[in-house]
mmCIF file of C-alpha atoms (C1' of nucleotides) in Angstrom:
data_model
loop_
_atom_site.group_PDB
_atom_site.id
_atom_site.type_symbol
_atom_site.label_atom_id
_atom_site.label_comp_id
_atom_site.label_asym_id
_atom_site.label_seq_id
_atom_site.Cartn_x
_atom_site.Cartn_y
_atom_site.Cartn_z
ATOM 1 C CA MET A 1 129.739 -47.440 23.216
ATOM 2 C CA ASN A 2 129.351 -44.697 20.621
ATOM 3 C CA ALA A 3 130.367 -41.034 21.928
ATOM 4 C CA ASP A 4 126.709 -40.517 22.522
ATOM 5 C CA GLU A 5 125.621 -43.342 24.353
ATOM 6 C CA GLU A 6 128.771 -42.313 26.687
ATOM 7 C CA ARG A 7 127.175 -38.571 27.030
ATOM 8 C CA SER A 8 124.094 -40.304 28.398
ATOM 9 C CA SER A 9 125.913 -42.303 30.837
ATOM 10 C CA ARG A 10 127.684 -39.296 32.014
ATOM 11 C CA LEU A 11 124.068 -37.336 31.987
ATOM 12 C CA ARG A 12 122.629 -40.457 34.415
ATOM 13 C CA GLU A 13 125.615 -40.479 36.580
ATOM 14 C CA LEU A 14 124.898 -37.175 37.736
ATOM 15 C CA GLY A 15 121.503 -37.842 38.320
ATOM 16 C CA LEU A 16 120.308 -35.576 34.937
ATOM 17 C CA THR A 17 117.328 -37.170 32.862
ATOM 18 C CA PRO A 18 119.588 -37.643 29.248
ATOM 19 C CA THR A 19 117.203 -35.496 27.220
ATOM 20 C CA ILE A 20 118.002 -34.580 23.456
ATOM 21 C CA GLN A 21 118.329 -30.880 24.017
ATOM 22 C CA ARG A 22 121.167 -31.901 26.688
ATOM 23 C CA LEU A 23 123.040 -34.144 24.760
ATOM 24 C CA ALA A 24 123.112 -31.372 22.042
ATOM 25 C CA VAL A 25 124.640 -29.121 24.043
ATOM 26 C CA LEU A 26 127.178 -31.792 25.443
ATOM 27 C CA GLU A 27 128.028 -33.274 22.128
ATOM 28 C CA TYR A 28 128.393 -29.277 20.823
ATOM 29 C CA LEU A 29 130.675 -28.521 23.343
ATOM 30 C CA ASP A 30 132.689 -32.159 23.035
ATOM 31 C CA ASN A 31 133.011 -31.345 19.143
ATOM 32 C CA THR A 32 134.124 -27.164 19.908
ATOM 33 C CA ASP A 33 137.417 -25.812 20.794
ATOM 34 C CA GLU A 34 135.716 -22.360 20.104
ATOM 35 C CA HIS A 35 134.228 -21.618 23.601
ATOM 36 C CA PRO A 36 130.633 -20.372 23.097
ATOM 37 C CA THR A 37 128.891 -18.276 24.324
ATOM 38 C CA ALA A 38 125.384 -19.640 25.380
ATOM 39 C CA ASP A 39 123.542 -17.832 22.326
ATOM 40 C CA LYS A 40 126.057 -19.079 20.193
ATOM 41 C CA VAL A 41 125.340 -22.539 21.364
ATOM 42 C CA TYR A 42 122.015 -21.731 21.030
ATOM 43 C CA THR A 43 122.010 -20.752 17.831
ATOM 44 C CA ALA A 44 124.220 -23.569 16.498
ATOM 45 C CA ILE A 45 121.750 -25.991 18.226
ATOM 46 C CA ARG A 46 119.079 -24.826 16.745
ATOM 47 C CA GLU A 47 120.302 -25.760 13.099
ATOM 48 C CA ARG A 48 119.690 -29.053 14.040
ATOM 49 C CA PHE A 49 116.837 -28.994 16.802
ATOM 50 C CA PRO A 50 114.814 -26.307 15.535
ATOM 51 C CA THR A 51 112.557 -26.203 18.569
ATOM 52 C CA ILE A 52 115.094 -25.861 21.149
ATOM 53 C CA SER A 53 114.449 -22.616 23.535
ATOM 54 C CA ARG A 54 117.098 -20.492 24.566
ATOM 55 C CA ALA A 55 115.813 -21.236 27.973
ATOM 56 C CA THR A 56 116.394 -24.843 28.041
ATOM 57 C CA VAL A 57 119.820 -24.028 26.544
ATOM 58 C CA TYR A 58 121.266 -21.256 29.325
ATOM 59 C CA ASN A 59 119.224 -24.271 32.395
ATOM 60 C CA THR A 60 121.199 -26.763 30.500
ATOM 61 C CA LEU A 61 124.465 -24.759 30.872
ATOM 62 C CA ALA A 62 124.035 -23.875 34.027
ATOM 63 C CA LEU A 63 122.739 -27.081 35.114
ATOM 64 C CA LEU A 64 126.257 -28.976 33.731
ATOM 65 C CA THR A 65 128.169 -26.006 34.814
ATOM 66 C CA LYS A 66 127.141 -26.853 38.858
ATOM 67 C CA SER A 67 127.404 -31.017 38.138
ATOM 68 C CA GLU A 68 130.830 -29.487 36.503
ATOM 69 C CA ALA A 69 130.465 -31.474 33.399
ATOM 70 C CA ILE A 70 131.515 -28.243 32.046
ATOM 71 C CA VAL A 71 133.500 -25.254 32.488
ATOM 72 C CA ARG A 72 131.913 -21.458 32.831
ATOM 73 C CA LEU A 73 134.654 -19.260 32.018
ATOM 74 C CA THR A 74 134.303 -15.271 32.360
ATOM 75 C CA ILE A 75 136.811 -14.357 30.696
ATOM 76 C CA ASP A 76 135.064 -12.410 28.139
ATOM 77 C CA PRO A 77 133.302 -9.001 30.073
ATOM 78 C CA ALA A 78 130.745 -9.521 27.694
ATOM 79 C CA ALA A 79 129.098 -13.366 27.750
ATOM 80 C CA SER A 80 130.153 -16.232 29.808
ATOM 81 C CA ARG A 81 131.667 -18.796 27.925
ATOM 82 C CA TYR A 82 131.417 -22.524 27.899
ATOM 83 C CA ASP A 83 134.281 -25.243 27.741
ATOM 84 C CA ALA A 84 134.050 -29.053 27.757
ATOM 85 C CA ALA A 85 135.704 -29.789 30.811
ATOM 86 C CA ASP A 86 138.713 -32.029 30.452
ATOM 87 C CA SER A 87 142.239 -31.494 30.986
ATOM 88 C CA PRO A 88 142.794 -28.427 33.071
ATOM 89 C CA HIS A 89 144.318 -25.282 31.054
ATOM 90 C CA ALA A 90 144.438 -21.310 31.189
ATOM 91 C CA HIS A 91 142.898 -19.353 28.595
ATOM 92 C CA PHE A 92 143.490 -16.600 26.248
ATOM 93 C CA PHE A 93 141.142 -14.010 25.651
ATOM 94 C CA CYS A 94 142.066 -11.794 22.504
ATOM 95 C CA ARG A 95 140.760 -8.032 22.944
ATOM 96 C CA ILE A 96 140.258 -7.646 19.364
ATOM 97 C CA CYS A 97 138.790 -10.520 17.226
ATOM 98 C CA ARG A 98 136.742 -11.740 21.395
ATOM 99 C CA ASN A 99 138.082 -15.110 20.562
ATOM 100 C CA VAL A 100 139.242 -17.404 23.079
ATOM 101 C CA TYR A 101 142.123 -19.890 23.106
ATOM 102 C CA ASP A 102 143.083 -22.551 24.999
ATOM 103 C CA ILE A 103 147.048 -22.341 26.481
ATOM 104 C CA ASP A 104 149.450 -23.925 28.574
ATOM 105 C CA LEU A 105 150.245 -21.345 31.194
ATOM 106 C CA PRO A 106 150.406 -23.213 34.318
ATOM 107 C CA GLN A 107 147.139 -23.027 36.105
ATOM 108 C CA GLY A 108 147.203 -23.040 40.098
ATOM 109 C CA SER A 109 148.315 -25.874 41.218
ATOM 110 C CA PRO A 110 145.860 -28.416 43.005
ATOM 111 C CA SER A 111 147.882 -28.391 46.450
ATOM 112 C CA LEU A 112 147.032 -25.026 46.875
ATOM 113 C CA SER A 113 143.107 -25.485 48.011
ATOM 114 C CA VAL A 114 143.430 -23.271 50.903
ATOM 115 C CA ALA A 115 144.682 -19.574 51.234
ATOM 116 C CA ASP A 116 143.873 -16.987 54.144
ATOM 117 C CA GLY A 117 141.389 -19.750 55.579
ATOM 118 C CA HIS A 118 139.112 -19.387 52.541
ATOM 119 C CA LYS A 119 138.165 -22.965 50.510
ATOM 120 C CA ILE A 120 139.411 -22.928 46.908
ATOM 121 C CA LYS A 121 137.390 -25.372 44.780
ATOM 122 C CA ALA A 122 138.081 -24.289 41.471
ATOM 123 C CA VAL A 123 141.113 -21.758 40.019
ATOM 124 C CA GLN A 124 141.274 -20.296 36.417
ATOM 125 C CA THR A 125 143.887 -18.554 34.612
ATOM 126 C CA TYR A 126 143.015 -15.898 32.274
ATOM 127 C CA ALA A 127 145.395 -14.482 30.214
ATOM 128 C CA TYR A 128 144.697 -11.097 27.964
ATOM 129 C CA GLY A 129 145.740 -9.401 24.897
ATOM 130 C CA ILE A 130 146.546 -9.653 21.131
ATOM 131 C CA CYS A 131 145.786 -13.056 19.156
ATOM 132 C CA ALA A 132 148.264 -14.446 16.981
ATOM 133 C CA ALA A 133 145.955 -14.050 13.881
ATOM 134 C CA CYS A 134 145.234 -10.437 14.927
ATOM 135 C CA LEU A 135 148.909 -9.762 15.165
ATOM 136 C CA LYS A 136 150.023 -10.798 11.760
ATOM 137 C CA ARG A 137 146.806 -8.941 10.200
ATOM 138 C CA HIS A 138 147.508 -5.913 11.984
ATOM 139 C CA LYS A 139 151.091 -6.369 10.548
ATOM 140 C CA GLU A 140 149.926 -6.689 6.958
ATOM 141 C CA GLU A 141 147.651 -3.594 7.424
ATOM 142 C CA LYS A 142 151.159 -1.771 8.465
ATOM 143 C CA ASP A 143 153.109 -3.139 5.564
ATOM 144 C CA ALA A 144 150.537 -2.515 2.463
ATOM 145 C CA MET B 1 151.427 16.681 47.839
ATOM 146 C CA ASN B 2 148.247 15.425 49.198
ATOM 147 C CA ALA B 3 146.752 11.848 48.322
ATOM 148 C CA ASP B 4 144.035 14.195 46.256
ATOM 149 C CA GLU B 5 146.851 16.126 44.042
ATOM 150 C CA GLU B 6 148.297 12.880 43.713
ATOM 151 C CA ARG B 7 145.266 10.963 42.264
ATOM 152 C CA SER B 8 144.797 14.514 39.876
ATOM 153 C CA SER B 9 148.378 14.313 38.655
ATOM 154 C CA ARG B 10 148.060 10.631 37.599
ATOM 155 C CA LEU B 11 144.651 11.480 35.733
ATOM 156 C CA ARG B 12 146.500 14.295 34.065
ATOM 157 C CA GLU B 13 149.370 12.269 33.219
ATOM 158 C CA LEU B 14 147.120 9.820 31.530
ATOM 159 C CA GLY B 15 145.706 12.421 29.652
ATOM 160 C CA LEU B 16 142.550 12.299 31.396
ATOM 161 C CA THR B 17 140.919 16.084 32.816
ATOM 162 C CA PRO B 18 140.969 15.528 36.453
ATOM 163 C CA THR B 19 136.970 16.235 37.241
ATOM 164 C CA ILE B 20 135.411 15.508 40.442
ATOM 165 C CA GLN B 21 133.754 12.606 39.708
ATOM 166 C CA ARG B 22 136.447 10.898 38.346
ATOM 167 C CA LEU B 23 138.737 11.818 41.502
ATOM 168 C CA ALA B 24 135.679 11.022 43.920
ATOM 169 C CA VAL B 25 135.816 6.995 41.721
ATOM 170 C CA LEU B 26 139.743 7.067 42.256
ATOM 171 C CA GLU B 27 139.436 8.029 45.882
ATOM 172 C CA TYR B 28 136.794 5.541 46.829
ATOM 173 C CA LEU B 29 139.034 2.542 45.030
ATOM 174 C CA ASP B 30 141.867 3.507 46.549
ATOM 175 C CA ASN B 31 140.404 3.186 50.245
ATOM 176 C CA THR B 32 138.517 0.028 49.811
ATOM 177 C CA ASP B 33 139.687 -3.423 49.659
ATOM 178 C CA GLU B 34 135.968 -4.905 48.522
ATOM 179 C CA HIS B 35 136.405 -5.054 44.903
ATOM 180 C CA PRO B 36 132.777 -3.414 44.337
ATOM 181 C CA THR B 37 130.862 -3.621 41.263
ATOM 182 C CA ALA B 38 130.195 -0.286 39.499
ATOM 183 C CA ASP B 39 126.922 0.109 41.253
ATOM 184 C CA LYS B 40 128.332 -0.191 44.640
ATOM 185 C CA VAL B 41 130.897 2.704 43.471
ATOM 186 C CA TYR B 42 128.054 4.619 42.385
ATOM 187 C CA THR B 43 125.815 4.200 45.477
ATOM 188 C CA ALA B 44 129.031 4.816 47.843
ATOM 189 C CA ILE B 45 129.893 8.387 45.765
ATOM 190 C CA ARG B 46 126.539 9.524 45.869
ATOM 191 C CA GLU B 47 126.334 9.787 49.209
ATOM 192 C CA ARG B 48 128.964 12.777 48.851
ATOM 193 C CA PHE B 49 128.105 13.453 45.560
ATOM 194 C CA PRO B 50 124.273 13.398 44.924
ATOM 195 C CA THR B 51 124.143 14.673 41.287
ATOM 196 C CA ILE B 52 126.778 12.076 40.060
ATOM 197 C CA SER B 53 124.914 9.887 37.720
ATOM 198 C CA ARG B 54 125.494 6.206 37.264
ATOM 199 C CA ALA B 55 126.434 6.251 33.616
ATOM 200 C CA THR B 56 129.170 8.651 34.358
ATOM 201 C CA VAL B 57 130.691 6.440 36.934
ATOM 202 C CA TYR B 58 130.364 3.670 34.049
ATOM 203 C CA ASN B 59 132.062 5.790 31.803
ATOM 204 C CA THR B 60 134.218 6.583 34.536
ATOM 205 C CA LEU B 61 135.262 3.205 35.345
ATOM 206 C CA ALA B 62 135.784 2.178 31.435
ATOM 207 C CA LEU B 63 138.102 5.072 31.283
ATOM 208 C CA LEU B 64 140.292 4.257 34.006
ATOM 209 C CA THR B 65 140.646 0.570 32.933
ATOM 210 C CA LYS B 66 141.537 1.675 29.336
ATOM 211 C CA SER B 67 144.184 3.710 31.030
ATOM 212 C CA GLU B 68 144.884 1.222 33.156
ATOM 213 C CA ALA B 69 144.854 3.434 36.301
ATOM 214 C CA ILE B 70 142.475 0.662 37.802
ATOM 215 C CA VAL B 71 141.359 -3.339 36.710
ATOM 216 C CA ARG B 72 138.667 -5.034 35.705
ATOM 217 C CA LEU B 73 137.853 -8.276 37.381
ATOM 218 C CA THR B 74 135.462 -10.907 36.190
ATOM 219 C CA ILE B 75 135.565 -12.633 38.747
ATOM 220 C CA ASP B 76 132.165 -12.505 39.667
ATOM 221 C CA PRO B 77 129.136 -13.745 36.846
ATOM 222 C CA ALA B 78 126.868 -11.225 38.030
ATOM 223 C CA ALA B 79 128.891 -8.037 37.295
ATOM 224 C CA SER B 80 132.401 -6.340 36.862
ATOM 225 C CA ARG B 81 134.140 -5.765 40.148
ATOM 226 C CA TYR B 82 136.961 -3.482 40.157
ATOM 227 C CA ASP B 83 140.391 -3.114 41.851
ATOM 228 C CA ALA B 84 142.775 0.139 42.949
ATOM 229 C CA ALA B 85 145.444 -1.650 40.459
ATOM 230 C CA ASP B 86 148.612 -2.063 42.767
ATOM 231 C CA SER B 87 150.800 -4.893 43.133
ATOM 232 C CA PRO B 88 149.518 -8.049 41.218
ATOM 233 C CA HIS B 89 147.774 -10.388 43.058
ATOM 234 C CA ALA B 90 145.275 -13.333 42.288
ATOM 235 C CA HIS B 91 141.637 -13.275 43.958
ATOM 236 C CA PHE B 92 139.031 -15.398 45.502
ATOM 237 C CA PHE B 93 135.178 -15.612 45.143
ATOM 238 C CA CYS B 94 133.363 -16.867 47.261
ATOM 239 C CA ARG B 95 130.662 -18.727 46.068
ATOM 240 C CA ILE B 96 127.863 -18.119 49.060
ATOM 241 C CA CYS B 97 128.495 -14.394 50.235
ATOM 242 C CA ARG B 98 129.656 -13.439 46.792
ATOM 243 C CA ASN B 99 132.726 -11.662 48.285
ATOM 244 C CA VAL B 100 135.975 -11.145 46.377
ATOM 245 C CA TYR B 101 139.277 -11.385 48.581
ATOM 246 C CA ASP B 102 142.987 -10.959 47.581
ATOM 247 C CA ILE B 103 144.769 -14.113 47.714
ATOM 248 C CA ASP B 104 148.613 -14.809 47.644
ATOM 249 C CA LEU B 105 148.442 -17.279 44.836
ATOM 250 C CA PRO B 106 151.382 -16.836 42.310
ATOM 251 C CA GLN B 107 149.856 -14.740 39.417
ATOM 252 C CA GLY B 108 151.317 -15.930 35.754
ATOM 253 C CA SER B 109 154.784 -14.639 35.702
ATOM 254 C CA PRO B 110 155.304 -11.485 33.933
ATOM 255 C CA SER B 111 158.067 -13.753 31.761
ATOM 256 C CA LEU B 112 155.396 -15.285 30.301
ATOM 257 C CA SER B 113 154.578 -12.605 27.884
ATOM 258 C CA VAL B 114 153.729 -14.892 24.664
ATOM 259 C CA ALA B 115 152.006 -18.132 24.396
ATOM 260 C CA ASP B 116 151.153 -19.736 21.330
ATOM 261 C CA GLY B 117 152.171 -16.476 19.488
ATOM 262 C CA HIS B 118 149.430 -14.740 21.248
ATOM 263 C CA LYS B 119 150.878 -11.053 22.645
ATOM 264 C CA ILE B 120 149.595 -11.213 26.597
ATOM 265 C CA LYS B 121 149.019 -7.627 28.160
ATOM 266 C CA ALA B 122 147.873 -8.968 31.712
ATOM 267 C CA VAL B 123 146.753 -12.076 33.720
ATOM 268 C CA GLN B 124 144.602 -12.919 36.095
ATOM 269 C CA THR B 125 144.048 -15.801 38.674
ATOM 270 C CA TYR B 126 140.888 -16.140 40.066
ATOM 271 C CA ALA B 127 139.754 -18.777 42.932
ATOM 272 C CA TYR B 128 136.505 -19.586 43.844
ATOM 273 C CA GLY B 129 135.186 -21.670 46.808
ATOM 274 C CA ILE B 130 133.767 -20.790 50.332
ATOM 275 C CA CYS B 131 135.412 -17.806 52.124
ATOM 276 C CA ALA B 132 136.925 -18.180 55.717
ATOM 277 C CA ALA B 133 134.070 -16.253 57.038
ATOM 278 C CA CYS B 134 130.977 -18.538 55.402
ATOM 279 C CA LEU B 135 133.196 -22.115 56.725
ATOM 280 C CA LYS B 136 132.835 -20.361 60.076
ATOM 281 C CA ARG B 137 129.215 -19.634 59.921
ATOM 282 C CA HIS B 138 128.308 -23.064 58.262
ATOM 283 C CA LYS B 139 130.198 -24.754 61.141
ATOM 284 C CA GLU B 140 128.898 -22.818 63.763
ATOM 285 C CA GLU B 141 125.515 -23.476 62.205
ATOM 286 C CA LYS B 142 126.183 -27.472 62.059
ATOM 287 C CA ASP B 143 127.431 -27.130 66.141
ATOM 288 C CA ALA B 144 124.298 -25.585 66.823
ATOM 289 C "C1'" DG C 1 135.000 30.036 23.043
ATOM 290 C "C1'" DT C 2 135.193 25.088 22.450
ATOM 291 C "C1'" DG C 3 135.760 20.641 23.086
ATOM 292 C "C1'" DG C 4 135.448 17.644 26.307
ATOM 293 C "C1'" DC C 5 132.519 15.599 30.772
ATOM 294 C "C1'" DT C 6 128.242 15.133 32.752
ATOM 295 C "C1'" DG C 7 123.377 13.847 33.889
ATOM 296 C "C1'" DC C 8 119.391 12.240 32.627
ATOM 297 C "C1'" DA C 9 116.258 8.846 29.959
ATOM 298 C "C1'" DA C 10 115.831 5.397 27.210
ATOM 299 C "C1'" DA C 11 117.722 1.626 24.939
ATOM 300 C "C1'" DT C 12 120.557 -3.074 24.520
ATOM 301 C "C1'" DC C 13 121.906 -7.207 25.483
ATOM 302 C "C1'" DA C 14 122.699 -11.238 28.001
ATOM 303 C "C1'" DT C 15 120.129 -13.786 31.790
ATOM 304 C "C1'" DT C 16 116.274 -15.645 34.314
ATOM 305 C "C1'" DT C 17 111.694 -16.627 35.834
ATOM 306 C "C1'" DG C 18 106.760 -17.908 35.401
ATOM 307 C "C1'" DC C 19 103.732 -21.017 34.391
ATOM 308 C "C1'" DA C 20 101.361 -24.408 30.909
ATOM 309 C "C1'" DT C 21 102.399 -27.899 28.079
ATOM 310 C "C1'" DA C 22 104.990 -32.201 26.744
ATOM 311 C "C1'" DT C 23 108.061 -36.032 27.340
ATOM 312 C "C1'" DA C 24 110.871 -39.787 30.237
ATOM 313 C "C1'" DC C 25 110.787 -43.253 32.727
ATOM 314 C "C1'" DG D 1 100.972 -41.306 35.843
ATOM 315 C "C1'" DT D 2 103.794 -38.319 37.894
ATOM 316 C "C1'" DA D 3 107.570 -35.898 38.144
ATOM 317 C "C1'" DT D 4 110.380 -33.243 35.647
ATOM 318 C "C1'" DA D 5 111.869 -30.999 31.206
ATOM 319 C "C1'" DT D 6 110.935 -27.949 27.594
ATOM 320 C "C1'" DG D 7 109.313 -23.558 25.202
ATOM 321 C "C1'" DC D 8 107.636 -19.606 25.580
ATOM 322 C "C1'" DA D 9 107.210 -14.904 26.531
ATOM 323 C "C1'" DA D 10 107.414 -11.384 29.615
ATOM 324 C "C1'" DA D 11 110.553 -9.341 33.333
ATOM 325 C "C1'" DT D 12 114.927 -8.275 35.162
ATOM 326 C "C1'" DG D 13 119.392 -6.255 35.717
ATOM 327 C "C1'" DA D 14 123.924 -4.719 34.063
ATOM 328 C "C1'" DT D 15 125.626 -1.629 31.186
ATOM 329 C "C1'" DT D 16 125.898 1.138 27.373
ATOM 330 C "C1'" DT D 17 124.613 5.058 24.235
ATOM 331 C "C1'" DG D 18 122.145 9.451 22.756
ATOM 332 C "C1'" DC D 19 121.905 14.019 23.622
ATOM 333 C "C1'" DA D 20 121.547 18.321 25.381
ATOM 334 C "C1'" DG D 21 123.374 21.209 28.879
ATOM 335 C "C1'" DC D 22 127.748 22.245 32.101
ATOM 336 C "C1'" DC D 23 132.629 23.052 32.797
ATOM 337 C "C1'" DA D 24 137.506 22.931 32.291
ATOM 338 C "C1'" DC D 25 140.966 25.213 30.596
#
DNA sequence: GTGGCTGCAAATCATTTGCATATAC
DNA sequence: GTATATGCAAATGATTTGCAGCCAC
């Protein structure tokens, strides 16, 4: 079973029709580590499927998020970011370049599924600061 | 020094003029635990200061966030929430009633100030699920 | 007096929605 | 054939911005 067939059956298992558009969104997220915004996904996919609409991308991302096939990150105050949901990890947001990076900070442990009587379904850990690339660039500018 | 004077000097220390509007925003956040949206802050303050504008509230919240006098939470996908920045703690978002609660999940420890070469300035831990009140209501509806 | 702050209204930008058409099965 | 999904355009809602007048110091 190739990657495309695997994605089709993943969608079917979720009770979702595996349309070209949904497969394209899943494929794009599977093959990027840049945690794109919805608009970035739209722009990227449109190069291969020029007729896809923004609404379809938004609908698809919402659907896949609800099915837990992908994860929606609210780390960026300006727009939601999306991540192919594989292994749990924390995320880092660079306040200068606005890129999102995976990091290895320990996430809340799965055992902590209840707090103060609230039922916890998911935990996200977000770190904010300046990324390695921007630190380096900043340093070079000072030295120059 | 009363609470109002304390807030005035807090603002002065940050290099900000302690205007009525800014003091009102700070006071409101100091005395609530509901993690309000900007619009909620605006509506609440307007009862005492009917001439305050939405733009001023947004500007003030942005300014106080930048000065680290308050914390902006991106836990709610629909709108930023604001929290008087006292002791670090994690937050819980109820997907049913959309309320935000403080919880005691361990935040990323301060020692983890660098990851993969990124300089970490702040860490936020967000948990998502169903709050105690909504769980209770849901159970009662089933029993009825 | 003047530079920073406020209030207003308009602009912007992400996201959602209604609806007619097209597609999957 | 029918339910479901897509595409388009318009609507919505949070947030930002330009600018003229006002206030703190």
